[in-house]
Amino acid sequence: VIRHRDVRAAYFGVIDKFRLQVSEQSQRKALGKKEIIATLLPSAKEQQQQKEEEEKRIKEHLAESVFFEQTLCQPENRTASSGPSLLTVFLGIVCIAALMLPTLGDLESLVPLYLHLSVNQKLVAAYVLG
């Protein structure tokens, strides 16, 4: 177990290296070694606080800028995507319909024979759907 006892924000991102050596207890000769690289990262709570502080600084900086005031008045022309595309939905419906069609060899079916699909065709539809 390796513990970092002096955790400070100044040490975040600092890379440490640890070397592990394996040897028999009676001999001093090393059987193997490995270097392990470790980086101290902030906790999720500390990261959130840092992001909030950075966002505050950016907002304060932009509030002082004339550029921000000019762009604030202009409406945005971007449209936000609110879900899957129409092509994806259509492809999903086609695959579901293909899986619901009868398989070749099904004799007791009211569906015309040209709409019977092979097992391979159904596998492709299931793969695309998945």
Tab-separated table of N, CA, C and O in Angstrom:
chain	number	residue	atom	x	y	z
A	1	VAL	N	0.848	-1.166	0.000
A	1	VAL	CA	0.000	0.000	0.000
A	1	VAL	C	0.894	1.229	0.000
A	1	VAL	O	1.785	1.355	0.829
A	2	ILE	N	0.635	2.109	-0.935
A	2	ILE	CA	1.381	3.361	-1.015
A	2	ILE	C	0.385	4.481	-0.770
A	2	ILE	O	-0.656	4.552	-1.419
A	3	ARG	N	0.704	5.345	0.178
A	3	ARG	CA	-0.192	6.451	0.502
A	3	ARG	C	0.536	7.764	0.320
A	3	ARG	O	1.702	7.896	0.673
A	4	HIS	N	-0.160	8.744	-0.208
A	4	HIS	CA	0.382	10.090	-0.361
A	4	HIS	C	-0.100	10.874	0.849
A	4	HIS	O	-1.277	11.169	0.977
A	5	ARG	N	0.805	11.234	1.728
A	5	ARG	CA	0.414	11.839	2.991
A	5	ARG	C	0.290	13.360	2.911
A	5	ARG	O	-0.415	13.959	3.700
A	6	ASP	N	0.980	13.993	1.989
A	6	ASP	CA	0.969	15.450	1.899
A	6	ASP	C	0.208	15.866	0.647
A	6	ASP	O	0.801	16.234	-0.363
A	7	VAL	N	-1.113	15.798	0.709
A	7	VAL	CA	-1.949	16.096	-0.452
A	7	VAL	C	-2.292	17.578	-0.448
A	7	VAL	O	-2.965	18.071	0.461
A	8	ARG	N	-1.806	18.282	-1.445
A	8	ARG	CA	-2.097	19.701	-1.621
A	8	ARG	C	-2.432	19.938	-3.079
A	8	ARG	O	-2.025	19.184	-3.959
A	9	ALA	N	-3.149	21.025	-3.320
A	9	ALA	CA	-3.517	21.350	-4.698
A	9	ALA	C	-2.282	21.627	-5.546
A	9	ALA	O	-2.295	21.413	-6.758
A	10	ALA	N	-1.215	22.054	-4.927
A	10	ALA	CA	0.018	22.343	-5.673
A	10	ALA	C	0.634	21.063	-6.251
A	10	ALA	O	1.387	21.125	-7.221
A	11	TYR	N	0.316	19.914	-5.660
A	11	TYR	CA	0.889	18.650	-6.123
A	11	TYR	C	0.036	17.956	-7.171
A	11	TYR	O	0.409	16.893	-7.663
A	12	PHE	N	-1.135	18.506	-7.523
A	12	PHE	CA	-1.985	17.896	-8.537
A	12	PHE	C	-1.256	17.906	-9.872
A	12	PHE	O	-0.698	18.916	-10.293
A	13	GLY	N	-1.246	16.781	-10.556
A	13	GLY	CA	-0.598	16.675	-11.860
A	13	GLY	C	0.872	16.326	-11.782
A	13	GLY	O	1.512	16.122	-12.805
A	14	VAL	N	1.443	16.255	-10.575
A	14	VAL	CA	2.850	15.894	-10.422
A	14	VAL	C	2.990	14.390	-10.610
A	14	VAL	O	2.233	13.604	-10.051
A	15	ILE	N	3.959	14.001	-11.426
A	15	ILE	CA	4.165	12.580	-11.725
A	15	ILE	C	5.229	12.018	-10.788
A	15	ILE	O	6.325	12.564	-10.677
A	16	ASP	N	4.876	10.936	-10.103
A	16	ASP	CA	5.808	10.224	-9.232
A	16	ASP	C	6.092	8.856	-9.829
A	16	ASP	O	5.249	8.279	-10.522
A	17	LYS	N	7.279	8.334	-9.558
A	17	LYS	CA	7.636	6.989	-10.011
A	17	LYS	C	7.972	6.141	-8.793
A	17	LYS	O	8.667	6.579	-7.885
A	18	PHE	N	7.466	4.923	-8.789
A	18	PHE	CA	7.752	3.962	-7.746
A	18	PHE	C	8.380	2.743	-8.389
A	18	PHE	O	7.934	2.291	-9.441
A	19	ARG	N	9.411	2.197	-7.774
A	19	ARG	CA	10.050	0.992	-8.298
A	19	ARG	C	9.796	-0.144	-7.320
A	19	ARG	O	10.069	-0.041	-6.134
A	20	LEU	N	9.244	-1.225	-7.837
A	20	LEU	CA	9.024	-2.432	-7.053
A	20	LEU	C	10.071	-3.456	-7.465
A	20	LEU	O	10.255	-3.719	-8.656
A	21	GLN	N	10.755	-4.010	-6.487
A	21	GLN	CA	11.738	-5.055	-6.755
A	21	GLN	C	11.318	-6.307	-6.010
A	21	GLN	O	10.997	-6.249	-4.822
A	22	VAL	N	11.336	-7.408	-6.714
A	22	VAL	CA	10.979	-8.691	-6.117
A	22	VAL	C	12.259	-9.497	-5.964
A	22	VAL	O	13.023	-9.663	-6.928
A	23	SER	N	12.472	-10.000	-4.759
A	23	SER	CA	13.649	-10.838	-4.516
A	23	SER	C	13.303	-11.856	-3.440
A	23	SER	O	12.339	-11.685	-2.685
A	24	GLU	N	14.100	-12.905	-3.383
A	24	GLU	CA	13.898	-13.892	-2.328
A	24	GLU	C	14.407	-13.313	-1.025
A	24	GLU	O	15.326	-12.494	-1.011
A	25	GLN	N	13.830	-13.758	0.067
A	25	GLN	CA	14.176	-13.195	1.360
A	25	GLN	C	15.628	-13.488	1.738
A	25	GLN	O	16.301	-12.657	2.322
A	26	SER	N	16.133	-14.644	1.358
A	26	SER	CA	17.480	-15.016	1.761
A	26	SER	C	18.557	-14.430	0.843
A	26	SER	O	19.711	-14.363	1.217
A	27	GLN	N	18.177	-14.007	-0.356
A	27	GLN	CA	19.150	-13.483	-1.310
A	27	GLN	C	18.910	-11.997	-1.553
A	27	GLN	O	17.805	-11.507	-1.429
A	28	ARG	N	19.977	-11.310	-1.935
A	28	ARG	CA	19.839	-9.891	-2.240
A	28	ARG	C	19.596	-9.681	-3.731
A	28	ARG	O	19.233	-8.596	-4.149
A	29	LYS	N	19.787	-10.698	-4.533
A	29	LYS	CA	19.637	-10.577	-5.976
A	29	LYS	C	18.153	-10.407	-6.330
A	29	LYS	O	17.307	-11.172	-5.891
A	30	ALA	N	17.876	-9.388	-7.143
A	30	ALA	CA	16.497	-9.102	-7.535
A	30	ALA	C	16.043	-10.086	-8.609
A	30	ALA	O	16.750	-10.333	-9.581
A	31	LEU	N	14.858	-10.640	-8.424
A	31	LEU	CA	14.279	-11.543	-9.412
A	31	LEU	C	13.556	-10.751	-10.507
A	31	LEU	O	13.413	-11.217	-11.628
A	32	GLY	N	13.098	-9.588	-10.161
A	32	GLY	CA	12.392	-8.753	-11.135
A	32	GLY	C	12.116	-7.385	-10.553
A	32	GLY	O	12.167	-7.177	-9.348
A	33	LYS	N	11.868	-6.438	-11.449
A	33	LYS	CA	11.532	-5.095	-11.000
A	33	LYS	C	10.561	-4.461	-11.973
A	33	LYS	O	10.464	-4.878	-13.130
A	34	LYS	N	9.844	-3.487	-11.481
A	34	LYS	CA	8.869	-2.781	-12.304
A	34	LYS	C	8.741	-1.361	-11.788
A	34	LYS	O	8.661	-1.139	-10.596
A	35	GLU	N	8.715	-0.420	-12.723
A	35	GLU	CA	8.497	0.976	-12.351
A	35	GLU	C	7.034	1.324	-12.578
A	35	GLU	O	6.473	1.028	-13.624
A	36	ILE	N	6.436	1.961	-11.594
A	36	ILE	CA	5.032	2.343	-11.655
A	36	ILE	C	4.967	3.864	-11.623
A	36	ILE	O	5.557	4.500	-10.755
A	37	ILE	N	4.244	4.423	-12.581
A	37	ILE	CA	4.081	5.865	-12.660
A	37	ILE	C	2.731	6.227	-12.056
A	37	ILE	O	1.715	5.625	-12.385
A	38	ALA	N	2.742	7.200	-11.141
A	38	ALA	CA	1.512	7.624	-10.467
A	38	ALA	C	1.398	9.138	-10.571
A	38	ALA	O	2.384	9.854	-10.458
A	39	THR	N	0.179	9.614	-10.793
A	39	THR	CA	-0.095	11.045	-10.867
A	39	THR	C	-1.172	11.376	-9.852
A	39	THR	O	-2.215	10.708	-9.803
A	40	LEU	N	-0.937	12.389	-9.053
A	40	LEU	CA	-1.927	12.817	-8.070
A	40	LEU	C	-2.988	13.648	-8.770
A	40	LEU	O	-2.691	14.647	-9.409
A	41	LEU	N	-4.234	13.197	-8.670
A	41	LEU	CA	-5.360	13.888	-9.302
A	41	LEU	C	-6.297	14.418	-8.227
A	41	LEU	O	-6.429	13.806	-7.168
A	42	PRO	N	-6.970	15.525	-8.496
A	42	PRO	CA	-7.931	16.034	-7.511
A	42	PRO	C	-9.156	15.133	-7.448
A	42	PRO	O	-9.482	14.432	-8.401
A	43	SER	N	-9.840	15.170	-6.308
A	43	SER	CA	-11.067	14.395	-6.176
A	43	SER	C	-12.155	15.037	-7.025
A	43	SER	O	-12.010	16.148	-7.527
A	44	ALA	N	-13.249	14.334	-7.205
A	44	ALA	CA	-14.352	14.846	-8.024
A	44	ALA	C	-14.890	16.151	-7.439
A	44	ALA	O	-15.228	17.077	-8.175
A	45	LYS	N	-14.971	16.238	-6.124
A	45	LYS	CA	-15.467	17.450	-5.478
A	45	LYS	C	-14.519	18.619	-5.739
A	45	LYS	O	-14.948	19.719	-6.061
A	46	GLU	N	-13.214	18.365	-5.626
A	46	GLU	CA	-12.233	19.426	-5.865
A	46	GLU	C	-12.224	19.842	-7.330
A	46	GLU	O	-12.067	21.019	-7.646
A	47	GLN	N	-12.392	18.885	-8.231
A	47	GLN	CA	-12.455	19.218	-9.656
A	47	GLN	C	-13.666	20.105	-9.935
A	47	GLN	O	-13.579	21.061	-10.697
A	48	GLN	N	-14.800	19.793	-9.323
A	48	GLN	CA	-16.014	20.577	-9.513
A	48	GLN	C	-15.805	22.004	-9.005
A	48	GLN	O	-16.213	22.959	-9.648
A	49	GLN	N	-15.151	22.135	-7.846
A	49	GLN	CA	-14.889	23.465	-7.300
A	49	GLN	C	-13.953	24.247	-8.215
A	49	GLN	O	-14.166	25.434	-8.453
A	50	GLN	N	-12.935	23.578	-8.758
A	50	GLN	CA	-12.008	24.254	-9.659
A	50	GLN	C	-12.725	24.704	-10.926
A	50	GLN	O	-12.495	25.810	-11.423
A	51	LYS	N	-13.602	23.859	-11.465
A	51	LYS	CA	-14.346	24.226	-12.666
A	51	LYS	C	-15.250	25.425	-12.404
A	51	LYS	O	-15.351	26.334	-13.217
A	52	GLU	N	-15.921	25.428	-11.243
A	52	GLU	CA	-16.807	26.539	-10.911
A	52	GLU	C	-16.022	27.840	-10.768
A	52	GLU	O	-16.454	28.890	-11.246
A	53	GLU	N	-14.852	27.761	-10.126
A	53	GLU	CA	-14.031	28.959	-9.971
A	53	GLU	C	-13.551	29.456	-11.327
A	53	GLU	O	-13.552	30.661	-11.598
A	54	GLU	N	-13.157	28.532	-12.194
A	54	GLU	CA	-12.697	28.920	-13.524
A	54	GLU	C	-13.830	29.536	-14.333
A	54	GLU	O	-13.644	30.537	-15.029
A	55	GLU	N	-15.036	28.961	-14.239
A	55	GLU	CA	-16.187	29.522	-14.954
A	55	GLU	C	-16.521	30.919	-14.444
A	55	GLU	O	-16.859	31.809	-15.223
A	56	LYS	N	-16.412	31.133	-13.128
A	56	LYS	CA	-16.663	32.458	-12.571
A	56	LYS	C	-15.667	33.466	-13.124
A	56	LYS	O	-16.045	34.577	-13.496
A	57	ARG	N	-14.386	33.078	-13.163
A	57	ARG	CA	-13.368	33.987	-13.678
A	57	ARG	C	-13.622	34.320	-15.147
A	57	ARG	O	-13.510	35.469	-15.562
A	58	ILE	N	-14.016	33.319	-15.925
A	58	ILE	CA	-14.281	33.554	-17.347
A	58	ILE	C	-15.487	34.470	-17.515
A	58	ILE	O	-15.468	35.393	-18.319
A	59	LYS	N	-16.535	34.229	-16.744
A	59	LYS	CA	-17.733	35.065	-16.839
A	59	LYS	C	-17.432	36.503	-16.431
A	59	LYS	O	-17.914	37.443	-17.057
A	60	GLU	N	-16.623	36.677	-15.369
A	60	GLU	CA	-16.270	38.033	-14.952
A	60	GLU	C	-15.453	38.729	-16.030
A	60	GLU	O	-15.661	39.902	-16.310
A	61	HIS	N	-14.542	37.995	-16.631
A	61	HIS	CA	-13.709	38.569	-17.686
A	61	HIS	C	-14.560	38.955	-18.899
A	61	HIS	O	-14.378	40.017	-19.485
A	62	LEU	N	-15.490	38.074	-19.255
A	62	LEU	CA	-16.335	38.359	-20.411
A	62	LEU	C	-17.331	39.476	-20.131
A	62	LEU	O	-17.715	40.216	-21.024
A	63	ALA	N	-17.763	39.596	-18.882
A	63	ALA	CA	-18.718	40.655	-18.540
A	63	ALA	C	-18.078	42.026	-18.714
A	63	ALA	O	-18.752	43.001	-19.044
A	64	GLU	N	-16.769	42.110	-18.489
A	64	GLU	CA	-16.070	43.378	-18.637
A	64	GLU	C	-15.800	43.708	-20.102
A	64	GLU	O	-15.518	44.844	-20.452
A	65	SER	N	-15.895	42.733	-20.949
A	65	SER	CA	-15.541	42.924	-22.345
A	65	SER	C	-16.706	43.486	-23.149
A	65	SER	O	-17.864	43.133	-22.940
A	66	VAL	N	-16.412	44.381	-24.071
A	66	VAL	CA	-17.429	44.951	-24.957
A	66	VAL	C	-17.918	43.897	-25.931
A	66	VAL	O	-19.082	43.875	-26.316
A	67	PHE	N	-17.011	42.992	-26.310
A	67	PHE	CA	-17.364	41.932	-27.242
A	67	PHE	C	-18.517	41.106	-26.707
A	67	PHE	O	-19.437	40.750	-27.429
A	68	PHE	N	-18.498	40.810	-25.410
A	68	PHE	CA	-19.552	40.013	-24.795
A	68	PHE	C	-20.896	40.730	-24.904
A	68	PHE	O	-21.907	40.117	-25.176
A	69	GLU	N	-20.906	42.031	-24.693
A	69	GLU	CA	-22.148	42.783	-24.763
A	69	GLU	C	-22.712	42.782	-26.175
A	69	GLU	O	-23.916	42.720	-26.373
A	70	GLN	N	-21.829	42.813	-27.180
A	70	GLN	CA	-22.303	42.812	-28.560
A	70	GLN	C	-22.867	41.455	-28.944
A	70	GLN	O	-23.907	41.369	-29.583
A	71	THR	N	-22.204	40.381	-28.558
A	71	THR	CA	-22.677	39.052	-28.946
A	71	THR	C	-23.872	38.621	-28.122
A	71	THR	O	-24.624	37.753	-28.538
A	72	LEU	N	-24.059	39.194	-26.954
A	72	LEU	CA	-25.186	38.825	-26.112
A	72	LEU	C	-26.508	39.233	-26.748
A	72	LEU	O	-27.511	38.555	-26.620
A	73	CYS	N	-26.503	40.333	-27.477
A	73	CYS	CA	-27.731	40.841	-28.092
A	73	CYS	C	-28.100	40.084	-29.358
A	73	CYS	O	-29.245	40.117	-29.780
A	74	GLN	N	-27.138	39.406	-29.977
A	74	GLN	CA	-27.413	38.707	-31.226
A	74	GLN	C	-28.027	37.344	-30.926
A	74	GLN	O	-27.522	36.605	-30.101
A	75	PRO	N	-29.113	36.983	-31.609
A	75	PRO	CA	-29.712	35.659	-31.384
A	75	PRO	C	-28.831	34.580	-32.005
A	75	PRO	O	-28.154	34.800	-32.998
A	76	GLU	N	-28.851	33.438	-31.379
A	76	GLU	CA	-28.068	32.318	-31.901
A	76	GLU	C	-28.798	31.652	-33.047
A	76	GLU	O	-30.008	31.460	-33.007
A	77	ASN	N	-28.040	31.273	-34.072
A	77	ASN	CA	-28.620	30.646	-35.247
A	77	ASN	C	-28.511	29.126	-35.198
A	77	ASN	O	-28.975	28.443	-36.090
A	78	ARG	N	-27.858	28.599	-34.164
A	78	ARG	CA	-27.677	27.152	-34.073
A	78	ARG	C	-28.961	26.470	-33.617
A	78	ARG	O	-29.679	26.980	-32.773
A	79	THR	N	-29.194	25.292	-34.173
A	79	THR	CA	-30.323	24.493	-33.717
A	79	THR	C	-29.752	23.280	-32.996
A	79	THR	O	-28.855	22.602	-33.491
A	80	ALA	N	-30.266	22.999	-31.833
A	80	ALA	CA	-29.769	21.887	-31.032
A	80	ALA	C	-30.432	20.593	-31.477
A	80	ALA	O	-31.629	20.536	-31.708
A	81	SER	N	-29.637	19.552	-31.588
A	81	SER	CA	-30.164	18.243	-31.934
A	81	SER	C	-30.838	17.659	-30.702
A	81	SER	O	-30.263	17.616	-29.628
A	82	SER	N	-32.064	17.207	-30.863
A	82	SER	CA	-32.812	16.747	-29.698
A	82	SER	C	-33.031	15.241	-29.694
A	82	SER	O	-33.868	14.761	-28.966
A	83	GLY	N	-32.312	14.495	-30.506
A	83	GLY	CA	-32.490	13.059	-30.487
A	83	GLY	C	-31.861	12.414	-31.694
A	83	GLY	O	-31.094	13.027	-32.423
A	84	PRO	N	-32.216	11.151	-31.926
A	84	PRO	CA	-31.640	10.441	-33.065
A	84	PRO	C	-32.150	11.006	-34.387
A	84	PRO	O	-33.249	11.554	-34.474
A	85	SER	N	-31.343	10.839	-35.400
A	85	SER	CA	-31.723	11.379	-36.703
A	85	SER	C	-32.879	10.573	-37.303
A	85	SER	O	-33.161	9.448	-36.900
A	86	LEU	N	-33.529	11.143	-38.288
A	86	LEU	CA	-34.656	10.500	-38.953
A	86	LEU	C	-34.212	9.222	-39.651
A	86	LEU	O	-34.937	8.224	-39.650
A	87	LEU	N	-33.005	9.246	-40.221
A	87	LEU	CA	-32.471	8.059	-40.897
A	87	LEU	C	-32.298	6.900	-39.915
A	87	LEU	O	-32.638	5.754	-40.226
A	88	THR	N	-31.816	7.196	-38.707
A	88	THR	CA	-31.621	6.154	-37.702
A	88	THR	C	-32.950	5.540	-37.283
A	88	THR	O	-33.071	4.317	-37.154
A	89	VAL	N	-33.941	6.371	-37.076
A	89	VAL	CA	-35.264	5.870	-36.690
A	89	VAL	C	-35.858	5.018	-37.806
A	89	VAL	O	-36.389	3.926	-37.559
A	90	PHE	N	-35.741	5.487	-39.054
A	90	PHE	CA	-36.264	4.736	-40.188
A	90	PHE	C	-35.568	3.390	-40.326
A	90	PHE	O	-36.215	2.354	-40.539
A	91	LEU	N	-34.243	3.375	-40.186
A	91	LEU	CA	-33.480	2.127	-40.282
A	91	LEU	C	-33.881	1.154	-39.180
A	91	LEU	O	-34.011	-0.055	-39.412
A	92	GLY	N	-34.127	1.669	-37.987
A	92	GLY	CA	-34.564	0.816	-36.884
A	92	GLY	C	-35.925	0.188	-37.152
A	92	GLY	O	-36.145	-0.998	-36.893
A	93	ILE	N	-36.846	0.959	-37.704
A	93	ILE	CA	-38.184	0.435	-38.015
A	93	ILE	C	-38.102	-0.637	-39.104
A	93	ILE	O	-38.766	-1.671	-39.031
A	94	VAL	N	-37.259	-0.397	-40.129
A	94	VAL	CA	-37.101	-1.384	-41.201
A	94	VAL	C	-36.525	-2.680	-40.643
A	94	VAL	O	-36.980	-3.788	-41.003
A	95	CYS	N	-35.537	-2.586	-39.749
A	95	CYS	CA	-34.934	-3.796	-39.176
A	95	CYS	C	-35.927	-4.557	-38.309
A	95	CYS	O	-35.980	-5.789	-38.343
A	96	ILE	N	-36.723	-3.847	-37.534
A	96	ILE	CA	-37.743	-4.506	-36.707
A	96	ILE	C	-38.763	-5.203	-37.599
A	96	ILE	O	-39.169	-6.348	-37.338
A	97	ALA	N	-39.183	-4.541	-38.677
A	97	ALA	CA	-40.138	-5.156	-39.600
A	97	ALA	C	-39.530	-6.397	-40.249
A	97	ALA	O	-40.216	-7.424	-40.416
A	98	ALA	N	-38.244	-6.332	-40.619
A	98	ALA	CA	-37.585	-7.491	-41.230
A	98	ALA	C	-37.539	-8.663	-40.259
A	98	ALA	O	-37.704	-9.826	-40.653
A	99	LEU	N	-37.314	-8.389	-38.989
A	99	LEU	CA	-37.270	-9.474	-38.008
A	99	LEU	C	-38.648	-10.066	-37.741
A	99	LEU	O	-38.758	-11.223	-37.334
A	100	MET	N	-39.699	-9.297	-37.995
A	100	MET	CA	-41.054	-9.808	-37.782
A	100	MET	C	-41.578	-10.613	-38.969
A	100	MET	O	-42.556	-11.352	-38.829
A	101	LEU	N	-40.934	-10.484	-40.127
A	101	LEU	CA	-41.359	-11.253	-41.296
A	101	LEU	C	-41.019	-12.724	-41.099
A	101	LEU	O	-40.090	-13.062	-40.373
A	102	PRO	N	-41.762	-13.613	-41.784
A	102	PRO	CA	-41.483	-15.046	-41.627
A	102	PRO	C	-40.152	-15.438	-42.278
A	102	PRO	O	-39.653	-14.777	-43.180
A	103	THR	N	-39.606	-16.534	-41.789
A	103	THR	CA	-38.352	-17.059	-42.308
A	103	THR	C	-38.638	-18.002	-43.460
A	103	THR	O	-39.710	-18.614	-43.530
A	104	LEU	N	-37.677	-18.119	-44.379
A	104	LEU	CA	-37.834	-19.062	-45.500
A	104	LEU	C	-38.109	-20.459	-44.962
A	104	LEU	O	-37.451	-20.912	-44.031
A	105	GLY	N	-39.065	-21.108	-45.522
A	105	GLY	CA	-39.407	-22.457	-45.083
A	105	GLY	C	-40.666	-22.505	-44.237
A	105	GLY	O	-41.219	-23.577	-44.017
A	106	ASP	N	-41.125	-21.368	-43.751
A	106	ASP	CA	-42.375	-21.337	-42.998
A	106	ASP	C	-43.521	-21.499	-43.991
A	106	ASP	O	-43.744	-20.653	-44.848
A	107	LEU	N	-44.253	-22.595	-43.864
A	107	LEU	CA	-45.296	-22.898	-44.831
A	107	LEU	C	-46.634	-22.266	-44.446
A	107	LEU	O	-47.410	-21.876	-45.307
A	108	GLU	N	-46.927	-22.210	-43.197
A	108	GLU	CA	-48.223	-21.701	-42.750
A	108	GLU	C	-48.126	-20.200	-42.499
A	108	GLU	O	-48.116	-19.733	-41.372
A	109	SER	N	-48.080	-19.420	-43.563
A	109	SER	CA	-47.966	-17.978	-43.431
A	109	SER	C	-48.873	-17.303	-44.445
A	109	SER	O	-49.005	-17.751	-45.583
A	110	LEU	N	-49.479	-16.206	-44.042
A	110	LEU	CA	-50.337	-15.440	-44.938
A	110	LEU	C	-49.541	-14.420	-45.746
A	110	LEU	O	-50.071	-13.807	-46.670
A	111	VAL	N	-48.266	-14.269	-45.428
A	111	VAL	CA	-47.401	-13.308	-46.111
A	111	VAL	C	-46.924	-13.934	-47.418
A	111	VAL	O	-46.597	-15.124	-47.468
A	112	PRO	N	-46.869	-13.152	-48.514
A	112	PRO	CA	-46.390	-13.697	-49.787
A	112	PRO	C	-44.966	-14.251	-49.671
A	112	PRO	O	-44.174	-13.808	-48.844
A	113	LEU	N	-44.646	-15.222	-50.524
A	113	LEU	CA	-43.371	-15.933	-50.461
A	113	LEU	C	-42.174	-15.006	-50.682
A	113	LEU	O	-41.118	-15.208	-50.101
A	114	TYR	N	-42.334	-13.953	-51.490
A	114	TYR	CA	-41.192	-13.061	-51.762
A	114	TYR	C	-40.824	-12.198	-50.549
A	114	TYR	O	-39.787	-11.577	-50.523
A	115	LEU	N	-41.692	-12.168	-49.536
A	115	LEU	CA	-41.370	-11.429	-48.311
A	115	LEU	C	-40.770	-12.318	-47.222
A	115	LEU	O	-40.460	-11.828	-46.147
A	116	HIS	N	-40.605	-13.607	-47.494
A	116	HIS	CA	-39.961	-14.501	-46.539
A	116	HIS	C	-38.446	-14.250	-46.609
A	116	HIS	O	-37.861	-14.225	-47.689
A	117	LEU	N	-37.831	-14.058	-45.471
A	117	LEU	CA	-36.400	-13.741	-45.414
A	117	LEU	C	-35.592	-14.948	-44.972
A	117	LEU	O	-36.074	-15.793	-44.215
A	118	SER	N	-34.341	-14.987	-45.422
A	118	SER	CA	-33.455	-16.067	-44.995
A	118	SER	C	-32.936	-15.764	-43.588
A	118	SER	O	-33.057	-14.643	-43.076
A	119	VAL	N	-32.346	-16.766	-42.986
A	119	VAL	CA	-31.787	-16.597	-41.645
A	119	VAL	C	-30.661	-15.555	-41.678
A	119	VAL	O	-30.543	-14.721	-40.773
A	120	ASN	N	-29.844	-15.586	-42.726
A	120	ASN	CA	-28.752	-14.623	-42.841
A	120	ASN	C	-29.273	-13.188	-42.949
A	120	ASN	O	-28.695	-12.270	-42.365
A	121	GLN	N	-30.344	-12.978	-43.691
A	121	GLN	CA	-30.916	-11.639	-43.804
A	121	GLN	C	-31.439	-11.151	-42.449
A	121	GLN	O	-31.278	-9.990	-42.092
A	122	LYS	N	-32.031	-12.061	-41.699
A	122	LYS	CA	-32.520	-11.687	-40.370
A	122	LYS	C	-31.370	-11.409	-39.416
A	122	LYS	O	-31.454	-10.523	-38.562
A	123	LEU	N	-30.275	-12.156	-39.564
A	123	LEU	CA	-29.105	-11.906	-38.715
A	123	LEU	C	-28.523	-10.521	-39.012
A	123	LEU	O	-28.101	-9.791	-38.090
A	124	VAL	N	-28.483	-10.128	-40.274
A	124	VAL	CA	-27.992	-8.795	-40.637
A	124	VAL	C	-28.898	-7.728	-40.032
A	124	VAL	O	-28.414	-6.730	-39.483
A	125	ALA	N	-30.207	-7.923	-40.112
A	125	ALA	CA	-31.139	-6.949	-39.559
A	125	ALA	C	-30.972	-6.857	-38.034
A	125	ALA	O	-30.989	-5.748	-37.479
A	126	ALA	N	-30.770	-7.981	-37.362
A	126	ALA	CA	-30.575	-7.965	-35.918
A	126	ALA	C	-29.263	-7.286	-35.568
A	126	ALA	O	-29.176	-6.533	-34.596
A	127	TYR	N	-28.226	-7.505	-36.359
A	127	TYR	CA	-26.922	-6.878	-36.115
A	127	TYR	C	-27.024	-5.355	-36.277
A	127	TYR	O	-26.532	-4.597	-35.437
A	128	VAL	N	-27.686	-4.922	-37.339
A	128	VAL	CA	-27.840	-3.480	-37.565
A	128	VAL	C	-28.692	-2.862	-36.470
A	128	VAL	O	-28.413	-1.774	-35.982
A	129	LEU	N	-29.700	-3.555	-36.019
A	129	LEU	CA	-30.574	-3.045	-34.968
A	129	LEU	C	-29.834	-2.961	-33.632
A	129	LEU	O	-30.024	-2.014	-32.873
A	130	GLY	N	-28.987	-3.944	-33.388
A	130	GLY	CA	-28.247	-3.973	-32.117
A	130	GLY	C	-27.183	-2.964	-32.085
A	130	GLY	O	-26.840	-2.351	-31.124
